[in-house]
Amino acid sequence: MTSTPKMPPPTVGFLLHDVARLLRKRFEQHARDFGLTRSQWQVLAYLDRNAGIQQGALAELMDVEPITVGRILDKLESCGLAERRPHATDRRIWQLYLTEKAGPKLEEMRTLGELTRAEAFGEIPAAERARLLDTLERMKTNLTAACQMPAAERQTRNG
């Protein structure tokens, strides 16, 4: 008789990665008919919250290379959804903005995001959802602070 090997319980890192991957996949399934990629949606969302941001700063927020953001912006500009504008006092700097045409696309995106989150949360009670979000926010705060610290200080502080 062959026994099934016992798997260790999943770690928070693996679970977060899997949930994030599945959220992206499901959002892409919903968004397929809207003519934009998830990366393009992501740029639109960041520009909505960060009007006037520079390309390098946007790339840093997205954790991608500036050339990647540049290609996405080229496509969004050709669709009339985003634009590069010269900085008021520094000719070398281009600032990024959404166009008016992006407004309806953002609303579609928000609706798809709400649908995707509703599917993910399913029947999980509101109190549990709130607790999860609070815990994730605290983890993010902890990790953001840890990433600012030199490695030697992190090791001294944590062990």
Coordinates of N, CA and C in Angstrom, one line a residue:
M1 N 0.8 -1.2 0.0 CA 0.0 0.0 0.0 C 0.9 1.2 0.0
T2 N 0.6 2.1 -0.9 CA 1.4 3.3 -1.1 C 0.8 4.5 -0.3
S3 N 1.5 5.2 0.5 CA 1.0 6.3 1.2 C 1.3 7.6 0.5
T4 N 0.4 8.5 0.6 CA 0.7 9.8 0.0 C 1.6 10.6 0.9
P5 N 2.7 11.2 0.4 CA 3.6 12.0 1.3 C 2.8 13.2 1.8
K6 N 3.1 13.4 3.1 CA 2.4 14.5 3.8 C 3.1 15.8 3.4
M7 N 2.3 16.7 2.9 CA 2.8 18.0 2.4 C 2.9 19.0 3.6
P8 N 4.0 19.8 3.7 CA 4.0 20.8 4.8 C 2.9 21.8 4.6
P9 N 2.5 22.5 5.6 CA 1.4 23.5 5.4 C 2.0 24.6 4.6
P10 N 1.2 25.3 3.8 CA 1.7 26.4 2.9 C 2.2 27.5 3.8
T11 N 3.2 28.2 3.3 CA 3.7 29.4 3.9 C 3.0 30.6 3.4
V12 N 3.1 31.7 4.2 CA 2.4 32.9 3.8 C 2.9 33.4 2.5
G13 N 4.2 33.3 2.2 CA 4.7 33.7 0.9 C 4.1 33.0 -0.2
F14 N 4.1 31.7 -0.1 CA 3.5 30.9 -1.2 C 2.0 31.2 -1.4
L15 N 1.3 31.3 -0.3 CA -0.1 31.6 -0.4 C -0.4 33.0 -1.0
L16 N 0.4 34.0 -0.6 CA 0.2 35.4 -1.2 C 0.6 35.3 -2.7
H17 N 1.6 34.6 -3.0 CA 2.0 34.5 -4.4 C 0.9 33.9 -5.2
D18 N 0.4 32.8 -4.7 CA -0.7 32.1 -5.5 C -2.0 32.9 -5.6
V19 N -2.3 33.5 -4.5 CA -3.6 34.4 -4.5 C -3.4 35.5 -5.5
A20 N -2.2 36.2 -5.5 CA -1.9 37.3 -6.4 C -2.0 36.8 -7.8
R21 N -1.3 35.7 -8.1 CA -1.3 35.1 -9.4 C -2.7 34.8 -9.9
L22 N -3.6 34.2 -9.1 CA -4.9 33.9 -9.4 C -5.8 35.1 -9.6
L23 N -5.6 36.2 -8.8 CA -6.3 37.4 -9.0 C -5.9 38.0 -10.3
R24 N -4.6 38.0 -10.7 CA -4.2 38.6 -12.0 C -4.9 37.8 -13.1
K25 N -4.8 36.5 -13.0 CA -5.3 35.6 -14.0 C -6.8 35.9 -14.2
R26 N -7.6 35.9 -13.1 CA -9.0 36.1 -13.2 C -9.3 37.5 -13.8
F27 N -8.6 38.5 -13.3 CA -8.8 39.9 -13.9 C -8.6 39.9 -15.4
E28 N -7.5 39.2 -15.8 CA -7.2 39.2 -17.3 C -8.3 38.5 -18.0
Q29 N -8.9 37.4 -17.4 CA -10.0 36.7 -18.1 C -11.2 37.7 -18.3
H30 N -11.5 38.5 -17.2 CA -12.6 39.5 -17.3 C -12.3 40.6 -18.3
A31 N -11.0 41.0 -18.3 CA -10.6 42.2 -19.1 C -10.3 41.9 -20.6
R32 N -10.3 40.6 -20.9 CA -9.9 40.2 -22.3 C -10.6 41.0 -23.4
D33 N -11.9 41.3 -23.2 CA -12.7 41.9 -24.2 C -12.6 43.4 -24.2
F34 N -11.7 44.0 -23.4 CA -11.6 45.5 -23.3 C -10.4 46.0 -24.0
G35 N -9.6 45.1 -24.7 CA -8.6 45.6 -25.6 C -7.3 46.1 -24.9
L36 N -7.1 45.9 -23.6 CA -5.9 46.3 -22.9 C -5.3 45.2 -22.1
T37 N -4.0 45.2 -22.0 CA -3.4 44.2 -21.2 C -3.4 44.6 -19.7
R38 N -3.1 43.6 -18.8 CA -3.1 43.9 -17.4 C -2.0 45.0 -17.1
S39 N -0.9 44.9 -17.8 CA 0.2 45.9 -17.6 C -0.3 47.3 -18.0
Q40 N -1.1 47.4 -19.1 CA -1.6 48.7 -19.5 C -2.6 49.2 -18.5
W41 N -3.5 48.3 -18.0 CA -4.4 48.6 -16.9 C -3.7 49.2 -15.7
Q42 N -2.6 48.5 -15.4 CA -1.8 48.8 -14.2 C -1.2 50.3 -14.3
V43 N -0.7 50.6 -15.5 CA -0.2 51.9 -15.7 C -1.3 52.9 -15.6
L44 N -2.4 52.7 -16.2 CA -3.6 53.6 -16.1 C -3.9 53.8 -14.6
A45 N -3.9 52.8 -13.8 CA -4.3 52.9 -12.4 C -3.3 53.8 -11.7
Y46 N -2.0 53.5 -11.9 CA -0.9 54.3 -11.3 C -1.0 55.8 -11.7
L47 N -1.2 56.0 -13.0 CA -1.3 57.4 -13.5 C -2.6 58.1 -12.9
D48 N -3.6 57.4 -12.6 CA -4.8 57.9 -12.0 C -4.5 58.4 -10.6
R49 N -3.6 57.7 -9.9 CA -3.3 58.1 -8.5 C -2.0 59.0 -8.5
N50 N -1.3 59.1 -9.5 CA 0.0 59.8 -9.5 C 0.2 60.7 -10.8
A51 N -0.8 61.6 -11.0 CA -0.7 62.5 -12.2 C 0.6 63.3 -12.2
G52 N 1.2 63.3 -13.3 CA 2.5 64.1 -13.4 C 3.7 63.3 -13.1
I53 N 3.6 62.1 -12.7 CA 4.8 61.3 -12.3 C 5.7 61.1 -13.5
Q54 N 7.0 61.0 -13.3 CA 8.0 60.7 -14.3 C 8.1 59.2 -14.6
Q55 N 8.5 58.9 -15.8 CA 8.6 57.5 -16.2 C 9.4 56.7 -15.3
G56 N 10.6 57.1 -14.9 CA 11.5 56.4 -14.0 C 10.8 56.1 -12.6
A57 N 10.1 57.0 -12.1 CA 9.4 56.8 -10.8 C 8.3 55.9 -11.0
L58 N 7.6 55.9 -12.1 CA 6.5 55.0 -12.4 C 7.0 53.6 -12.5
A59 N 8.2 53.4 -13.2 CA 8.8 52.1 -13.3 C 9.2 51.5 -12.0
E60 N 9.7 52.4 -11.1 CA 10.0 52.0 -9.8 C 8.8 51.5 -9.0
L61 N 7.7 52.3 -9.1 CA 6.5 51.8 -8.4 C 6.0 50.5 -8.9
M62 N 6.1 50.3 -10.2 CA 5.7 49.0 -10.8 C 6.7 47.9 -10.7
D63 N 7.9 48.2 -10.2 CA 9.0 47.2 -10.1 C 9.3 46.6 -11.5
V64 N 9.5 47.5 -12.5 CA 9.9 47.1 -13.8 C 10.9 48.1 -14.3
E65 N 11.5 47.8 -15.4 CA 12.5 48.7 -16.0 C 11.8 49.9 -16.7
P66 N 12.4 51.1 -16.7 CA 11.8 52.2 -17.4 C 11.5 51.9 -18.9
I67 N 12.3 51.1 -19.6 CA 12.0 50.8 -21.0 C 10.7 50.1 -21.1
T68 N 10.4 49.2 -20.2 CA 9.1 48.5 -20.2 C 8.0 49.5 -20.1
V69 N 8.1 50.4 -19.1 CA 7.0 51.4 -19.0 C 6.9 52.3 -20.2
G70 N 8.1 52.6 -20.8 CA 8.1 53.4 -22.1 C 7.3 52.7 -23.2
R71 N 7.4 51.4 -23.3 CA 6.7 50.7 -24.4 C 5.2 50.7 -24.1
I72 N 4.9 50.5 -22.8 CA 3.4 50.5 -22.4 C 2.9 51.9 -22.7
L73 N 3.6 52.9 -22.3 CA 3.1 54.3 -22.6 C 3.0 54.6 -24.0
D74 N 3.9 54.1 -24.9 CA 3.8 54.3 -26.3 C 2.4 53.8 -26.8
K75 N 2.0 52.6 -26.3 CA 0.8 52.0 -26.7 C -0.4 52.8 -26.2
L76 N -0.3 53.2 -24.9 CA -1.4 54.0 -24.3 C -1.6 55.3 -25.0
E77 N -0.5 55.9 -25.4 CA -0.5 57.2 -26.1 C -1.2 57.0 -27.5
S78 N -0.8 55.9 -28.2 CA -1.4 55.6 -29.5 C -2.9 55.4 -29.4
C79 N -3.3 54.9 -28.3 CA -4.8 54.7 -28.0 C -5.5 55.9 -27.5
G80 N -4.7 57.0 -27.3 CA -5.3 58.2 -26.8 C -5.7 58.2 -25.3
L81 N -5.0 57.3 -24.5 CA -5.4 57.1 -23.1 C -4.4 57.8 -22.1
A82 N -3.2 58.1 -22.6 CA -2.2 58.7 -21.7 C -1.4 59.7 -22.6
E83 N -0.7 60.6 -21.9 CA 0.1 61.5 -22.7 C 1.4 61.9 -21.8
R84 N 2.4 62.2 -22.6 CA 3.6 62.7 -21.9 C 3.6 64.3 -22.2
R85 N 3.9 65.0 -21.1 CA 3.9 66.5 -21.2 C 5.3 66.9 -20.7
P86 N 5.8 68.0 -21.3 CA 7.1 68.5 -20.8 C 7.0 69.1 -19.4
H87 N 8.0 69.0 -18.6 CA 8.0 69.6 -17.3 C 8.0 71.1 -17.4
A88 N 7.4 71.8 -16.5 CA 7.3 73.3 -16.6 C 8.7 74.0 -16.6
T89 N 9.7 73.5 -15.9 CA 10.9 74.2 -15.8 C 12.2 73.4 -16.2
D90 N 12.0 72.1 -16.5 CA 13.1 71.2 -16.9 C 12.8 70.5 -18.2
R91 N 13.4 70.9 -19.3 CA 13.1 70.4 -20.6 C 13.4 68.9 -20.7
R92 N 14.3 68.4 -19.9 CA 14.7 67.0 -19.9 C 13.6 66.0 -19.4
I93 N 12.7 66.6 -18.6 CA 11.8 65.8 -17.9 C 10.4 65.8 -18.6
W94 N 9.9 64.6 -18.7 CA 8.5 64.4 -19.2 C 7.6 63.9 -18.1
Q95 N 6.5 64.5 -17.9 CA 5.5 64.0 -16.9 C 4.4 63.3 -17.6
L96 N 3.8 62.3 -16.9 CA 2.8 61.4 -17.5 C 1.4 61.7 -16.9
Y97 N 0.5 61.8 -17.8 CA -0.9 62.1 -17.4 C -1.9 61.2 -18.2
L98 N -3.0 61.0 -17.6 CA -4.1 60.4 -18.3 C -4.8 61.4 -19.2
T99 N -5.5 60.9 -20.2 CA -6.3 61.8 -21.0 C -7.8 61.7 -20.6
E100 N -8.6 62.5 -21.1 CA -10.1 62.4 -20.7 C -10.6 61.1 -21.2
K101 N -10.1 60.6 -22.3 CA -10.6 59.3 -22.9 C -10.3 58.1 -21.9
A102 N -9.4 58.3 -21.0 CA -9.0 57.2 -20.1 C -10.1 57.0 -19.0
G103 N -10.9 58.1 -18.7 CA -11.9 58.0 -17.6 C -12.8 56.8 -17.7
P104 N -13.5 56.6 -18.9 CA -14.4 55.5 -19.0 C -13.6 54.1 -18.9
K105 N -12.4 54.1 -19.4 CA -11.6 52.8 -19.3 C -11.3 52.5 -17.8
L106 N -11.0 53.6 -17.1 CA -10.8 53.4 -15.6 C -12.0 52.9 -14.9
E107 N -13.1 53.4 -15.3 CA -14.4 52.9 -14.7 C -14.6 51.4 -15.0
E108 N -14.4 51.0 -16.2 CA -14.5 49.6 -16.6 C -13.5 48.8 -15.7
M109 N -12.3 49.3 -15.6 CA -11.3 48.6 -14.9 C -11.7 48.4 -13.4
R110 N -12.2 49.5 -12.8 CA -12.7 49.4 -11.4 C -13.8 48.4 -11.2
T111 N -14.7 48.4 -12.2 CA -15.8 47.4 -12.1 C -15.3 46.0 -12.2
L112 N -14.3 45.8 -13.1 CA -13.7 44.4 -13.3 C -13.0 44.1 -12.0
G113 N -12.3 45.0 -11.4 CA -11.5 44.8 -10.2 C -12.5 44.4 -9.0
E114 N -13.6 45.1 -8.9 CA -14.6 44.8 -7.9 C -15.2 43.4 -8.1
L115 N -15.5 43.1 -9.3 CA -16.0 41.7 -9.6 C -15.0 40.7 -9.3
T116 N -13.7 40.9 -9.6 CA -12.7 39.9 -9.3 C -12.5 39.8 -7.8
R117 N -12.5 40.9 -7.1 CA -12.3 40.8 -5.6 C -13.5 40.1 -5.0
A118 N -14.7 40.4 -5.5 CA -15.9 39.7 -5.0 C -15.8 38.2 -5.2
E119 N -15.3 37.8 -6.3 CA -15.2 36.3 -6.6 C -14.1 35.8 -5.6
A120 N -13.0 36.5 -5.4 CA -12.0 36.0 -4.5 C -12.5 35.9 -3.0
F121 N -13.2 36.9 -2.6 CA -13.7 36.8 -1.2 C -14.9 35.9 -1.0
G122 N -15.6 35.7 -2.1 CA -16.8 34.7 -2.0 C -17.6 35.0 -0.8
E123 N -17.8 34.0 0.0 CA -18.7 34.1 1.2 C -17.9 34.4 2.5
I124 N -16.7 34.9 2.4 CA -16.0 35.2 3.6 C -16.6 36.5 4.2
P125 N -16.9 36.4 5.5 CA -17.6 37.5 6.2 C -16.8 38.8 6.2
A126 N -17.5 39.9 6.3 CA -16.9 41.2 6.2 C -15.8 41.4 7.3
A127 N -16.1 40.9 8.5 CA -15.1 41.0 9.6 C -13.8 40.3 9.3
E128 N -13.9 39.1 8.7 CA -12.7 38.4 8.3 C -12.0 39.1 7.2
R129 N -12.7 39.7 6.3 CA -12.0 40.4 5.2 C -11.3 41.6 5.8
A130 N -11.9 42.3 6.7 CA -11.3 43.5 7.3 C -10.0 43.1 8.1
R131 N -10.1 42.0 8.8 CA -9.0 41.5 9.6 C -7.8 41.1 8.6
L132 N -8.1 40.5 7.5 CA -7.1 40.1 6.6 C -6.4 41.3 6.0
L133 N -7.2 42.3 5.6 CA -6.6 43.5 5.0 C -5.8 44.3 6.0
D134 N -6.2 44.3 7.3 CA -5.4 44.9 8.3 C -4.1 44.2 8.5
T135 N -4.1 42.9 8.6 CA -2.9 42.1 8.7 C -2.0 42.3 7.6
L136 N -2.5 42.3 6.4 CA -1.6 42.5 5.2 C -1.0 43.9 5.2
E137 N -1.8 44.9 5.6 CA -1.2 46.3 5.7 C -0.1 46.3 6.7
R138 N -0.3 45.7 7.9 CA 0.8 45.6 8.9 C 2.0 44.9 8.4
M139 N 1.8 43.8 7.6 CA 2.9 43.1 7.1 C 3.7 43.9 6.1
K140 N 2.9 44.7 5.2 CA 3.5 45.6 4.3 C 4.4 46.6 5.0
T141 N 3.8 47.2 6.0 CA 4.5 48.2 6.8 C 5.8 47.7 7.4
N142 N 5.7 46.5 8.0 CA 6.9 45.8 8.5 C 8.0 45.6 7.5
L143 N 7.6 45.1 6.3 CA 8.5 44.7 5.3 C 9.1 46.0 4.6
T144 N 8.3 47.0 4.5 CA 8.8 48.3 3.9 C 9.9 48.8 4.8
A145 N 9.7 48.8 6.1 CA 10.7 49.3 7.1 C 11.9 48.4 7.0
A146 N 11.7 47.1 7.0 CA 12.9 46.2 6.9 C 13.7 46.4 5.7
C147 N 13.1 46.7 4.6 CA 13.8 46.9 3.3 C 14.6 48.2 3.3
Q148 N 14.3 49.1 4.2 CA 15.0 50.4 4.3 C 16.3 50.2 5.2
M149 N 16.3 49.1 6.0 CA 17.4 48.9 6.9 C 18.5 48.1 6.2
P150 N 19.8 48.5 6.6 CA 20.9 47.6 6.1 C 20.8 46.2 6.6
A151 N 21.3 45.3 5.8 CA 21.2 43.8 6.1 C 21.7 43.5 7.5
A152 N 22.9 44.1 7.8 CA 23.5 43.8 9.1 C 22.6 44.2 10.3
E153 N 22.0 45.3 10.2 CA 21.1 45.8 11.2 C 19.9 44.9 11.3
R154 N 19.4 44.4 10.2 CA 18.2 43.5 10.2 C 18.6 42.2 11.0
Q155 N 19.8 41.7 10.7 CA 20.2 40.5 11.3 C 20.4 40.7 12.8
T156 N 20.9 41.8 13.2 CA 21.1 42.1 14.7 C 19.8 42.2 15.4
R157 N 18.8 42.9 14.7 CA 17.5 43.2 15.3 C 16.7 41.9 15.4
N158 N 16.8 41.0 14.4 CA 15.9 39.8 14.3 C 16.6 38.5 14.7
G159 N 17.8 38.6 15.2 CA 18.3 37.3 15.6 C 19.8 37.3 15.7

